[in-house]
Amino acid sequence: MHTLLAVGVAIILFAYFILQALLHSTQNKREPRLLEFTVPFLDSAIGIMRHGASYLQNLRNKHQVSIHTLRMPFQRLYIVHAPHLIQIIQSKANAATFVPNLLDFGILFSGLNKDAQISLRKAVSVQGNGFTISVHKYLLSGPSLNTATKAAIDRLSESLPKSFTDNHQEGLLELVRHELALALTGAIYGPENPFNDPEIEASWMGFLPGISHLLYSPFPYLTARKALRSRSRVIDAFKKYFRTGGHLQAFPMISEMYEINKGHGIAPDESAKLELATSLAMLSSGGITTFWLLFHILSDAGTMRSIRDELYAVAKDESKNGDITRRTKVLILNGIKESCPTLLAMLNETLRYHSTVINIKEVQHDTTLAEQYFLKKEAIVMIPGQSVHHNTDIWGPSANTFDHHRFISAEFKKNLASTSAFRPFGAGVTMCPGRHFSTNVILSLVAMIVVQYDVLPQEGQWVTPTKRNADLWNAMPKPDWDINVRLVKRVAEKEVEWKFVWSEGATVV
Ligand code: HEM
Ligand SMILES: *[C@@H]1O[C@H](CO)[C@@H](O)[C@H](O)[C@H]1NC(C)=O
């Protein structure tokens, strides 16, 4: 028995030293510093499992590095924290050296078959990604952005009075996630939106935990079977949607993407799977952002008052003269971005403070960064937004606290213009094309809730949830638990009929 144990220990020690030797002999002296801990090649996997999305920021705080190397089996990662290095990586001159690789992620989680993968990769290398090109074309600006925003807001103002009845009780995240999900997908997929079916919405939620398995588990088809069955149900719903012509009644972006993919030689049913990417973009971060924004507003009486005052000030009373029983108020939502500075500052601070965005790029050829750091071909560059958003050199000593008024002051506002300092939507040519669409709709949903309801935590007080189980792939971290709330119609608003309007003629952005 003792000899067996001794042999076991000897084998482990031997493997350990071999791996250490391998790690160091393959690490170039000019590469960014290798942060080493205990288990060669597995440190980062262990770290991510233990600390989740905060892992990379914790490393920076502990070691005070601008850039460093992490090693994984068959893969090296360069983690970049310093704004001056981020700026160089993002510069136009370096666009061909550091290339974003969202496509792999999309192919992985949509479950595209081999033939379709080959066609898509070939087409994208020649013509670019039809998915991102179309979303940029339709949602980034102009009349089509306005049309999509209006459609989403019309859906919210129709559904809110039905679901948010007086004294309604639910989790705050669940409440806003569901409303926003149906508004955004409804605006884009039109009347035949597959998510209108509660079973499909539930299947989507069942699929989400599977994404981490697809990314990090060696055997996702064993460890995430239930999630992948849920994914199949969503995919089937999209196949049916396209077969029955649902896309012909949708926002034109959807049929354009479908035709582009078919044009690449991808079978119709495989093209349908690619809608998982559009859905993920729409459904992953918006509800979570709305949750945190509302949490910070609702839990601070002073801020709540300021925001209500701003909103009531722009609402127009359209009651018929003399009719006191039926008062009507109209809120033109296009104006929020100009006339509600507190609400807008809170949205930006919510994004800054909570964002867990990690920008990922692949190094195309050996290169030297800032004449100092040697970076190897095929390595992955990761830029954790958290490090940047909590950097005291940029945001001052209060970088790690939530400051309701931060973005009211001009001193910090200037940082918003720089994607090396403020990057919840990413940066460069791949910067989120849905950012105006989503922020228009998020601000509108928050406005609709705040003017009409008091939202009371069932526990009596607001307790900030932790975010330990947030998904590493998500740009915004979900709270570890939902907060049960009760909606109470504000006494003064009980006799008022609110109308919420996004006027299509107005300019946006
Ligand atoms: C609060 C909500 C949202 C957040 C925080 C968010 C964040 C992000 C981030 C961080 C990226 C990566 C950018 C980069 O690599 O530089 C991204 C990409 C993208 N987002 Fe969003 N997003 C949101 C909502 C939306 C919505 C509603 C859509 C609508 C379809 C959308 C569509 C996209 C698309 C198509 C891309 C890929 C762009 C490309 O690679 O060219 N996003 N988003
Ligand atoms: C919020 O951030 C955006 C940039 O993402 C900026 O254009 C806008 O002015 C900011 N608003 C406030 C009130 O800070």
mmCIF file of N, CA and C in Angstrom, residues 102-103 105-107 109 120 124 127-139 188-189 253-254 256-258 260-261 264 266 271 273-282 430 432-434:
data_model
loop_
_atom_site.group_PDB
_atom_site.id
_atom_site.type_symbol
_atom_site.label_atom_id
_atom_site.label_comp_id
_atom_site.label_asym_id
_atom_site.label_seq_id
_atom_site.Cartn_x
_atom_site.Cartn_y
_atom_site.Cartn_z
ATOM 1 N N LEU A 102 -15.851 36.484 -33.497
ATOM 2 C CA LEU A 102 -17.184 36.145 -33.008
ATOM 3 C C LEU A 102 -17.763 34.938 -33.745
ATOM 4 N N LEU A 103 -17.278 34.724 -34.976
ATOM 5 C CA LEU A 103 -17.864 33.672 -35.815
ATOM 6 C C LEU A 103 -17.779 32.296 -35.154
ATOM 7 N N PHE A 105 -17.703 31.545 -32.042
ATOM 8 C CA PHE A 105 -18.675 31.500 -30.961
ATOM 9 C C PHE A 105 -20.071 31.235 -31.544
ATOM 10 N N GLY A 106 -20.411 31.966 -32.604
ATOM 11 C CA GLY A 106 -21.722 31.811 -33.241
ATOM 12 C C GLY A 106 -21.941 30.398 -33.762
ATOM 13 N N ILE A 107 -20.926 29.876 -34.428
ATOM 14 C CA ILE A 107 -21.025 28.522 -34.998
ATOM 15 C C ILE A 107 -21.195 27.493 -33.882
ATOM 16 N N PHE A 109 -22.436 27.870 -30.732
ATOM 17 C CA PHE A 109 -23.673 27.772 -29.959
ATOM 18 C C PHE A 109 -24.920 27.613 -30.819
ATOM 19 N N LEU A 120 -20.375 28.718 -44.519
ATOM 20 C CA LEU A 120 -20.403 30.006 -43.832
ATOM 21 C C LEU A 120 -18.994 30.577 -43.685
ATOM 22 N N VAL A 124 -17.894 34.074 -45.305
ATOM 23 C CA VAL A 124 -17.519 35.180 -44.433
ATOM 24 C C VAL A 124 -16.111 35.680 -44.764
ATOM 25 N N GLN A 127 -16.932 37.666 -48.168
ATOM 26 C CA GLN A 127 -17.887 38.782 -48.190
ATOM 27 C C GLN A 127 -18.190 39.392 -46.829
ATOM 28 N N GLY A 128 -17.640 38.837 -45.776
ATOM 29 C CA GLY A 128 -17.983 39.326 -44.443
ATOM 30 C C GLY A 128 -19.215 38.605 -43.928
ATOM 31 N N ASN A 129 -19.512 38.825 -42.662
ATOM 32 C CA ASN A 129 -20.595 38.119 -41.994
ATOM 33 C C ASN A 129 -21.946 38.806 -42.258
ATOM 34 N N GLY A 130 -22.830 38.104 -42.977
ATOM 35 C CA GLY A 130 -24.134 38.672 -43.314
ATOM 36 C C GLY A 130 -24.906 39.106 -42.082
ATOM 37 N N PHE A 131 -24.755 38.363 -41.002
ATOM 38 C CA PHE A 131 -25.461 38.673 -39.756
ATOM 39 C C PHE A 131 -25.054 40.050 -39.238
ATOM 40 N N THR A 132 -23.750 40.242 -39.054
ATOM 41 C CA THR A 132 -23.348 41.526 -38.473
ATOM 42 C C THR A 132 -23.518 42.670 -39.479
ATOM 43 N N ILE A 133 -23.277 42.397 -40.754
ATOM 44 C CA ILE A 133 -23.447 43.463 -41.747
ATOM 45 C C ILE A 133 -24.884 43.974 -41.742
ATOM 46 N N SER A 134 -25.843 43.043 -41.737
ATOM 47 C CA SER A 134 -27.249 43.459 -41.769
ATOM 48 C C SER A 134 -27.654 44.202 -40.502
ATOM 49 N N VAL A 135 -27.183 43.718 -39.349
ATOM 50 C CA VAL A 135 -27.586 44.397 -38.115
ATOM 51 C C VAL A 135 -27.008 45.822 -38.092
ATOM 52 N N HIS A 136 -25.762 45.971 -38.527
ATOM 53 C CA HIS A 136 -25.180 47.319 -38.592
ATOM 54 C C HIS A 136 -25.999 48.201 -39.539
ATOM 55 N N LYS A 137 -26.359 47.639 -40.686
ATOM 56 C CA LYS A 137 -27.070 48.420 -41.704
ATOM 57 C C LYS A 137 -28.429 48.899 -41.193
ATOM 58 N N TYR A 138 -29.162 48.026 -40.503
ATOM 59 C CA TYR A 138 -30.536 48.368 -40.131
ATOM 60 C C TYR A 138 -30.685 49.023 -38.766
ATOM 61 N N LEU A 139 -29.807 48.694 -37.814
ATOM 62 C CA LEU A 139 -30.092 49.142 -36.443
ATOM 63 C C LEU A 139 -29.200 50.262 -35.936
ATOM 64 N N ILE A 188 -38.471 42.858 -34.036
ATOM 65 C CA ILE A 188 -37.579 42.361 -35.086
ATOM 66 C C ILE A 188 -38.199 41.188 -35.862
ATOM 67 N N TYR A 189 -38.841 40.255 -35.148
ATOM 68 C CA TYR A 189 -39.387 39.082 -35.845
ATOM 69 C C TYR A 189 -40.825 39.273 -36.318
ATOM 70 N N MET A 253 -34.611 43.393 -41.909
ATOM 71 C CA MET A 253 -33.296 42.842 -41.592
ATOM 72 C C MET A 253 -33.309 41.305 -41.574
ATOM 73 N N ILE A 254 -34.402 40.730 -41.070
ATOM 74 C CA ILE A 254 -34.454 39.279 -40.883
ATOM 75 C C ILE A 254 -34.503 38.538 -42.224
ATOM 76 N N GLU A 256 -33.524 39.684 -45.033
ATOM 77 C CA GLU A 256 -32.264 39.942 -45.752
ATOM 78 C C GLU A 256 -31.172 38.972 -45.278
ATOM 79 N N MET A 257 -31.047 38.797 -43.967
ATOM 80 C CA MET A 257 -30.034 37.887 -43.431
ATOM 81 C C MET A 257 -30.267 36.452 -43.907
ATOM 82 N N TYR A 258 -31.538 36.073 -43.917
ATOM 83 C CA TYR A 258 -31.907 34.716 -44.321
ATOM 84 C C TYR A 258 -31.533 34.483 -45.786
ATOM 85 N N ILE A 260 -29.252 36.188 -47.529
ATOM 86 C CA ILE A 260 -27.787 36.204 -47.664
ATOM 87 C C ILE A 260 -27.226 34.823 -47.322
ATOM 88 N N ASN A 261 -27.700 34.247 -46.226
ATOM 89 C CA ASN A 261 -27.185 32.933 -45.808
ATOM 90 C C ASN A 261 -27.529 31.852 -46.831
ATOM 91 N N HIS A 264 -25.275 31.921 -49.695
ATOM 92 C CA HIS A 264 -23.961 31.314 -49.460
ATOM 93 C C HIS A 264 -24.011 29.799 -49.657
ATOM 94 N N ILE A 266 -26.093 27.858 -47.840
ATOM 95 C CA ILE A 266 -26.477 27.216 -46.576
ATOM 96 C C ILE A 266 -27.946 26.794 -46.681
ATOM 97 N N SER A 271 -29.865 27.881 -42.056
ATOM 98 C CA SER A 271 -29.960 29.341 -41.943
ATOM 99 C C SER A 271 -30.843 29.724 -40.760
ATOM 100 N N LYS A 273 -31.066 28.217 -38.005
ATOM 101 C CA LYS A 273 -30.291 28.099 -36.753
ATOM 102 C C LYS A 273 -29.515 29.375 -36.446
ATOM 103 N N LEU A 274 -29.116 30.080 -37.506
ATOM 104 C CA LEU A 274 -28.302 31.277 -37.275
ATOM 105 C C LEU A 274 -29.086 32.376 -36.562
ATOM 106 N N GLU A 275 -30.416 32.227 -36.502
ATOM 107 C CA GLU A 275 -31.202 33.195 -35.727
ATOM 108 C C GLU A 275 -30.905 33.100 -34.235
ATOM 109 N N LEU A 276 -30.257 32.009 -33.802
ATOM 110 C CA LEU A 276 -29.878 31.940 -32.389
ATOM 111 C C LEU A 276 -28.903 33.061 -32.062
ATOM 112 N N ALA A 277 -28.087 33.454 -33.046
ATOM 113 C CA ALA A 277 -27.136 34.543 -32.805
ATOM 114 C C ALA A 277 -27.863 35.872 -32.634
ATOM 115 N N THR A 278 -28.824 36.147 -33.526
ATOM 116 C CA THR A 278 -29.606 37.385 -33.402
ATOM 117 C C THR A 278 -30.344 37.390 -32.065
ATOM 118 N N SER A 279 -30.922 36.233 -31.734
ATOM 119 C CA SER A 279 -31.677 36.163 -30.486
ATOM 120 C C SER A 279 -30.769 36.385 -29.286
ATOM 121 N N LEU A 280 -29.579 35.792 -29.319
ATOM 122 C CA LEU A 280 -28.673 35.954 -28.179
ATOM 123 C C LEU A 280 -28.284 37.415 -28.015
ATOM 124 N N ALA A 281 -28.010 38.088 -29.146
ATOM 125 C CA ALA A 281 -27.658 39.514 -29.073
ATOM 126 C C ALA A 281 -28.795 40.303 -28.425
ATOM 127 N N MET A 282 -30.046 39.936 -28.785
ATOM 128 C CA MET A 282 -31.180 40.707 -28.274
ATOM 129 C C MET A 282 -31.538 40.355 -26.846
ATOM 130 N N THR A 430 -16.616 46.435 -34.739
ATOM 131 C CA THR A 430 -17.587 45.454 -34.248
ATOM 132 C C THR A 430 -18.377 45.974 -33.046
ATOM 133 N N CYS A 432 -21.075 47.165 -30.662
ATOM 134 C CA CYS A 432 -22.465 46.687 -30.714
ATOM 135 C C CYS A 432 -23.374 47.580 -31.571
ATOM 136 N N PRO A 433 -23.880 47.053 -32.684
ATOM 137 C CA PRO A 433 -24.769 47.850 -33.526
ATOM 138 C C PRO A 433 -26.178 47.963 -32.945
ATOM 139 N N GLY A 434 -26.459 47.196 -31.883
ATOM 140 C CA GLY A 434 -27.787 47.251 -31.275
ATOM 141 C C GLY A 434 -27.841 48.227 -30.114
#
